[in-house]
Amino acid sequence: MDKAVWNIAEPKPDKPALDPDILIVPLLAFDRAGWRLGYGGGFYDRTLRDLRARKAIVAVGLAFDEQQVDAVPHLDYDERLDWVLRPSGPLRCES
């Protein structure tokens, strides 16, 4: 492992990349359908789309119950969550 920014270990460049089976996704708000309001930039949406093109992957958001809203606006390039973990219990997002 190499040490990079803030002395955090990083894999060496000659090591193969690993595709995760589960991705924990940050959010500001979410709805029951699995749409999320993120922090802007679309980084997680692009990452999810690329991973899902290669294999099945589960996207999980971590949130407080108060972050749930009736509907989150979304565009064609947005990716849905499969689950949201909340203090009141897990929510399997509806298709």
Short mmCIF file of N, CA and C in Angstrom, two decimals:
data_model
loop_
_atom_site.label_atom_id
_atom_site.label_comp_id
_atom_site.label_asym_id
_atom_site.label_seq_id
_atom_site.Cartn_x
_atom_site.Cartn_y
_atom_site.Cartn_z
N MET A 1 0.84 -1.18 0.00
CA MET A 1 0.00 0.00 0.00
C MET A 1 0.89 1.25 0.00
N ASP A 2 0.49 2.19 -0.82
CA ASP A 2 1.14 3.48 -0.85
C ASP A 2 0.41 4.42 0.09
N LYS A 3 1.13 5.39 0.60
CA LYS A 3 0.51 6.42 1.43
C LYS A 3 0.36 7.68 0.58
N ALA A 4 -0.83 8.22 0.55
CA ALA A 4 -1.09 9.39 -0.28
C ALA A 4 -1.55 10.55 0.60
N VAL A 5 -2.59 11.21 0.19
CA VAL A 5 -3.11 12.37 0.91
C VAL A 5 -3.51 11.99 2.33
N TRP A 6 -3.17 12.80 3.29
CA TRP A 6 -3.50 12.61 4.71
C TRP A 6 -3.03 11.26 5.25
N ASN A 7 -2.03 10.69 4.61
CA ASN A 7 -1.42 9.44 5.09
C ASN A 7 -2.41 8.26 5.06
N ILE A 8 -3.35 8.29 4.11
CA ILE A 8 -4.32 7.21 3.94
C ILE A 8 -3.75 6.20 2.95
N ALA A 9 -3.78 4.93 3.31
CA ALA A 9 -3.24 3.90 2.43
C ALA A 9 -4.07 3.78 1.15
N GLU A 10 -3.39 3.64 0.03
CA GLU A 10 -4.04 3.43 -1.27
C GLU A 10 -3.40 2.23 -1.95
N PRO A 11 -4.16 1.51 -2.77
CA PRO A 11 -3.59 0.37 -3.50
C PRO A 11 -2.49 0.85 -4.46
N LYS A 12 -1.51 0.01 -4.68
CA LYS A 12 -0.46 0.33 -5.65
C LYS A 12 -1.05 0.30 -7.05
N PRO A 13 -0.51 1.11 -7.96
CA PRO A 13 -1.06 1.19 -9.32
C PRO A 13 -1.05 -0.12 -10.09
N ASP A 14 -0.16 -1.05 -9.74
CA ASP A 14 -0.08 -2.30 -10.49
C ASP A 14 -1.09 -3.35 -10.01
N LYS A 15 -1.88 -3.04 -8.99
CA LYS A 15 -2.88 -3.98 -8.47
C LYS A 15 -4.19 -3.86 -9.26
N PRO A 16 -4.91 -4.97 -9.44
CA PRO A 16 -6.17 -4.91 -10.20
C PRO A 16 -7.26 -4.16 -9.43
N ALA A 17 -8.13 -3.52 -10.19
CA ALA A 17 -9.27 -2.84 -9.57
C ALA A 17 -10.31 -3.88 -9.16
N LEU A 18 -11.01 -3.61 -8.08
CA LEU A 18 -12.07 -4.49 -7.59
C LEU A 18 -13.40 -3.77 -7.73
N ASP A 19 -14.39 -4.46 -8.25
CA ASP A 19 -15.74 -3.90 -8.34
C ASP A 19 -16.54 -4.38 -7.14
N PRO A 20 -17.06 -3.45 -6.33
CA PRO A 20 -17.82 -3.86 -5.15
C PRO A 20 -19.16 -4.48 -5.52
N ASP A 21 -19.73 -5.24 -4.59
CA ASP A 21 -21.08 -5.79 -4.75
C ASP A 21 -22.12 -4.86 -4.14
N ILE A 22 -21.69 -4.08 -3.16
CA ILE A 22 -22.56 -3.14 -2.45
C ILE A 22 -21.85 -1.79 -2.41
N LEU A 23 -22.62 -0.73 -2.66
CA LEU A 23 -22.07 0.62 -2.61
C LEU A 23 -22.89 1.44 -1.63
N ILE A 24 -22.22 2.03 -0.64
CA ILE A 24 -22.88 2.93 0.31
C ILE A 24 -22.87 4.32 -0.31
N VAL A 25 -24.05 4.92 -0.43
CA VAL A 25 -24.21 6.17 -1.16
C VAL A 25 -24.69 7.27 -0.21
N PRO A 26 -23.99 8.41 -0.16
CA PRO A 26 -24.44 9.52 0.69
C PRO A 26 -25.65 10.21 0.07
N LEU A 27 -26.42 10.90 0.90
CA LEU A 27 -27.59 11.60 0.39
C LEU A 27 -28.01 12.71 1.33
N LEU A 28 -28.76 13.65 0.77
CA LEU A 28 -29.38 14.73 1.55
C LEU A 28 -30.85 14.44 1.79
N ALA A 29 -31.50 13.80 0.80
CA ALA A 29 -32.92 13.44 0.90
C ALA A 29 -33.16 12.23 0.01
N PHE A 30 -34.25 11.50 0.30
CA PHE A 30 -34.60 10.32 -0.49
C PHE A 30 -36.10 10.14 -0.48
N ASP A 31 -36.60 9.34 -1.45
CA ASP A 31 -38.02 8.98 -1.44
C ASP A 31 -38.15 7.46 -1.49
N ARG A 32 -39.39 6.97 -1.36
CA ARG A 32 -39.63 5.52 -1.30
C ARG A 32 -39.24 4.79 -2.59
N ALA A 33 -39.20 5.52 -3.70
CA ALA A 33 -38.84 4.91 -4.98
C ALA A 33 -37.33 4.74 -5.13
N GLY A 34 -36.56 5.28 -4.20
CA GLY A 34 -35.12 5.13 -4.26
C GLY A 34 -34.38 6.27 -4.92
N TRP A 35 -35.11 7.31 -5.30
CA TRP A 35 -34.44 8.50 -5.83
C TRP A 35 -33.82 9.26 -4.68
N ARG A 36 -32.66 9.83 -4.93
CA ARG A 36 -31.95 10.54 -3.87
C ARG A 36 -31.49 11.91 -4.35
N LEU A 37 -31.43 12.81 -3.42
CA LEU A 37 -30.81 14.10 -3.67
C LEU A 37 -29.43 14.01 -3.07
N GLY A 38 -28.42 14.14 -3.91
CA GLY A 38 -27.04 14.01 -3.45
C GLY A 38 -26.41 15.37 -3.18
N TYR A 39 -25.11 15.40 -3.31
CA TYR A 39 -24.36 16.60 -3.02
C TYR A 39 -23.94 17.34 -4.28
N GLY A 40 -24.47 16.96 -5.44
CA GLY A 40 -24.14 17.61 -6.70
C GLY A 40 -22.95 16.98 -7.37
N GLY A 41 -22.88 17.11 -8.66
CA GLY A 41 -21.75 16.59 -9.41
C GLY A 41 -22.02 15.27 -10.11
N GLY A 42 -22.95 14.47 -9.62
CA GLY A 42 -23.30 13.21 -10.26
C GLY A 42 -22.26 12.11 -10.17
N PHE A 43 -21.31 12.22 -9.25
CA PHE A 43 -20.24 11.23 -9.15
C PHE A 43 -20.77 9.84 -8.81
N TYR A 44 -21.68 9.76 -7.85
CA TYR A 44 -22.22 8.45 -7.47
C TYR A 44 -23.11 7.88 -8.56
N ASP A 45 -23.88 8.74 -9.23
CA ASP A 45 -24.73 8.27 -10.33
C ASP A 45 -23.88 7.67 -11.45
N ARG A 46 -22.80 8.33 -11.83
CA ARG A 46 -21.94 7.80 -12.89
C ARG A 46 -21.25 6.52 -12.44
N THR A 47 -20.81 6.48 -11.19
CA THR A 47 -20.16 5.27 -10.67
C THR A 47 -21.14 4.10 -10.65
N LEU A 48 -22.36 4.34 -10.16
CA LEU A 48 -23.38 3.28 -10.13
C LEU A 48 -23.70 2.78 -11.54
N ARG A 49 -23.87 3.69 -12.48
CA ARG A 49 -24.19 3.31 -13.85
C ARG A 49 -23.07 2.44 -14.44
N ASP A 50 -21.83 2.84 -14.22
CA ASP A 50 -20.69 2.08 -14.75
C ASP A 50 -20.60 0.69 -14.10
N LEU A 51 -20.79 0.63 -12.78
CA LEU A 51 -20.73 -0.66 -12.09
C LEU A 51 -21.88 -1.56 -12.52
N ARG A 52 -23.09 -1.00 -12.61
CA ARG A 52 -24.26 -1.80 -12.99
C ARG A 52 -24.18 -2.28 -14.43
N ALA A 53 -23.41 -1.62 -15.27
CA ALA A 53 -23.21 -2.10 -16.64
C ALA A 53 -22.34 -3.35 -16.66
N ARG A 54 -21.55 -3.56 -15.61
CA ARG A 54 -20.65 -4.72 -15.54
C ARG A 54 -21.25 -5.89 -14.76
N LYS A 55 -22.07 -5.58 -13.73
CA LYS A 55 -22.63 -6.65 -12.90
C LYS A 55 -23.73 -6.10 -12.02
N ALA A 56 -24.43 -7.00 -11.34
CA ALA A 56 -25.47 -6.58 -10.39
C ALA A 56 -24.79 -5.96 -9.18
N ILE A 57 -25.31 -4.85 -8.74
CA ILE A 57 -24.76 -4.15 -7.57
C ILE A 57 -25.92 -3.59 -6.76
N VAL A 58 -25.76 -3.56 -5.46
CA VAL A 58 -26.78 -3.02 -4.56
C VAL A 58 -26.31 -1.66 -4.06
N ALA A 59 -27.15 -0.64 -4.25
CA ALA A 59 -26.86 0.71 -3.79
C ALA A 59 -27.67 0.97 -2.52
N VAL A 60 -26.97 1.32 -1.45
CA VAL A 60 -27.60 1.53 -0.14
C VAL A 60 -27.32 2.95 0.35
N GLY A 61 -28.38 3.67 0.67
CA GLY A 61 -28.23 4.99 1.27
C GLY A 61 -28.35 4.89 2.78
N LEU A 62 -27.64 5.76 3.48
CA LEU A 62 -27.72 5.86 4.94
C LEU A 62 -28.37 7.20 5.26
N ALA A 63 -29.45 7.17 6.04
CA ALA A 63 -30.21 8.40 6.27
C ALA A 63 -30.93 8.37 7.60
N PHE A 64 -31.29 9.56 8.05
CA PHE A 64 -32.23 9.70 9.16
C PHE A 64 -33.64 9.67 8.58
N ASP A 65 -34.60 9.27 9.39
CA ASP A 65 -35.99 9.23 8.93
C ASP A 65 -36.46 10.58 8.41
N GLU A 66 -35.99 11.65 9.02
CA GLU A 66 -36.42 13.00 8.66
C GLU A 66 -35.95 13.42 7.27
N GLN A 67 -35.04 12.66 6.66
CA GLN A 67 -34.56 12.99 5.32
C GLN A 67 -35.48 12.44 4.22
N GLN A 68 -36.48 11.64 4.61
CA GLN A 68 -37.40 11.09 3.62
C GLN A 68 -38.41 12.15 3.21
N VAL A 69 -38.60 12.28 1.90
CA VAL A 69 -39.57 13.24 1.34
C VAL A 69 -40.53 12.47 0.44
N ASP A 70 -41.60 13.12 0.04
CA ASP A 70 -42.60 12.47 -0.81
C ASP A 70 -42.04 12.09 -2.18
N ALA A 71 -41.30 13.00 -2.79
CA ALA A 71 -40.76 12.74 -4.12
C ALA A 71 -39.49 13.57 -4.32
N VAL A 72 -38.48 12.93 -4.88
CA VAL A 72 -37.24 13.61 -5.23
C VAL A 72 -37.23 13.78 -6.75
N PRO A 73 -37.04 15.00 -7.24
CA PRO A 73 -36.95 15.18 -8.70
C PRO A 73 -35.72 14.45 -9.23
N HIS A 74 -35.84 13.87 -10.41
CA HIS A 74 -34.71 13.13 -10.98
C HIS A 74 -34.69 13.29 -12.49
N LEU A 75 -33.52 13.05 -13.06
CA LEU A 75 -33.31 13.16 -14.50
C LEU A 75 -32.92 11.80 -15.06
N ASP A 76 -32.77 11.73 -16.38
CA ASP A 76 -32.46 10.46 -17.05
C ASP A 76 -31.19 9.79 -16.53
N TYR A 77 -30.20 10.56 -16.16
CA TYR A 77 -28.92 9.99 -15.75
C TYR A 77 -28.86 9.64 -14.26
N ASP A 78 -29.88 9.94 -13.50
CA ASP A 78 -29.88 9.62 -12.07
C ASP A 78 -30.07 8.12 -11.87
N GLU A 79 -29.41 7.58 -10.86
CA GLU A 79 -29.51 6.16 -10.51
C GLU A 79 -30.24 6.02 -9.18
N ARG A 80 -31.11 5.00 -9.10
CA ARG A 80 -31.91 4.78 -7.90
C ARG A 80 -31.16 3.94 -6.88
N LEU A 81 -31.54 4.14 -5.62
CA LEU A 81 -31.05 3.29 -4.54
C LEU A 81 -31.90 2.02 -4.48
N ASP A 82 -31.31 0.95 -3.99
CA ASP A 82 -32.05 -0.29 -3.76
C ASP A 82 -32.60 -0.34 -2.34
N TRP A 83 -31.84 0.20 -1.41
CA TRP A 83 -32.21 0.20 0.01
C TRP A 83 -31.81 1.54 0.63
N VAL A 84 -32.53 1.91 1.69
CA VAL A 84 -32.11 3.02 2.56
C VAL A 84 -32.15 2.49 3.98
N LEU A 85 -31.04 2.63 4.69
CA LEU A 85 -30.98 2.23 6.09
C LEU A 85 -31.27 3.45 6.95
N ARG A 86 -32.32 3.33 7.79
CA ARG A 86 -32.79 4.44 8.64
C ARG A 86 -32.88 3.95 10.08
N PRO A 87 -32.90 4.85 11.05
CA PRO A 87 -33.07 4.42 12.44
C PRO A 87 -34.36 3.63 12.66
N SER A 88 -35.43 3.93 11.89
CA SER A 88 -36.70 3.22 12.06
C SER A 88 -36.69 1.85 11.39
N GLY A 89 -35.65 1.55 10.65
CA GLY A 89 -35.54 0.26 9.98
C GLY A 89 -35.20 0.40 8.52
N PRO A 90 -34.79 -0.69 7.90
CA PRO A 90 -34.43 -0.63 6.49
C PRO A 90 -35.64 -0.43 5.59
N LEU A 91 -35.44 0.30 4.52
CA LEU A 91 -36.49 0.53 3.52
C LEU A 91 -36.01 -0.04 2.20
N ARG A 92 -36.74 -1.04 1.69
CA ARG A 92 -36.47 -1.53 0.35
C ARG A 92 -37.19 -0.62 -0.62
N CYS A 93 -36.45 0.01 -1.50
CA CYS A 93 -37.03 1.00 -2.40
C CYS A 93 -37.90 0.33 -3.45
N GLU A 94 -39.02 0.98 -3.75
CA GLU A 94 -40.00 0.46 -4.70
C GLU A 94 -39.56 0.75 -6.12
N SER A 95 -39.79 -0.18 -7.01
CA SER A 95 -39.44 0.02 -8.43
C SER A 95 -40.44 0.91 -9.11
#
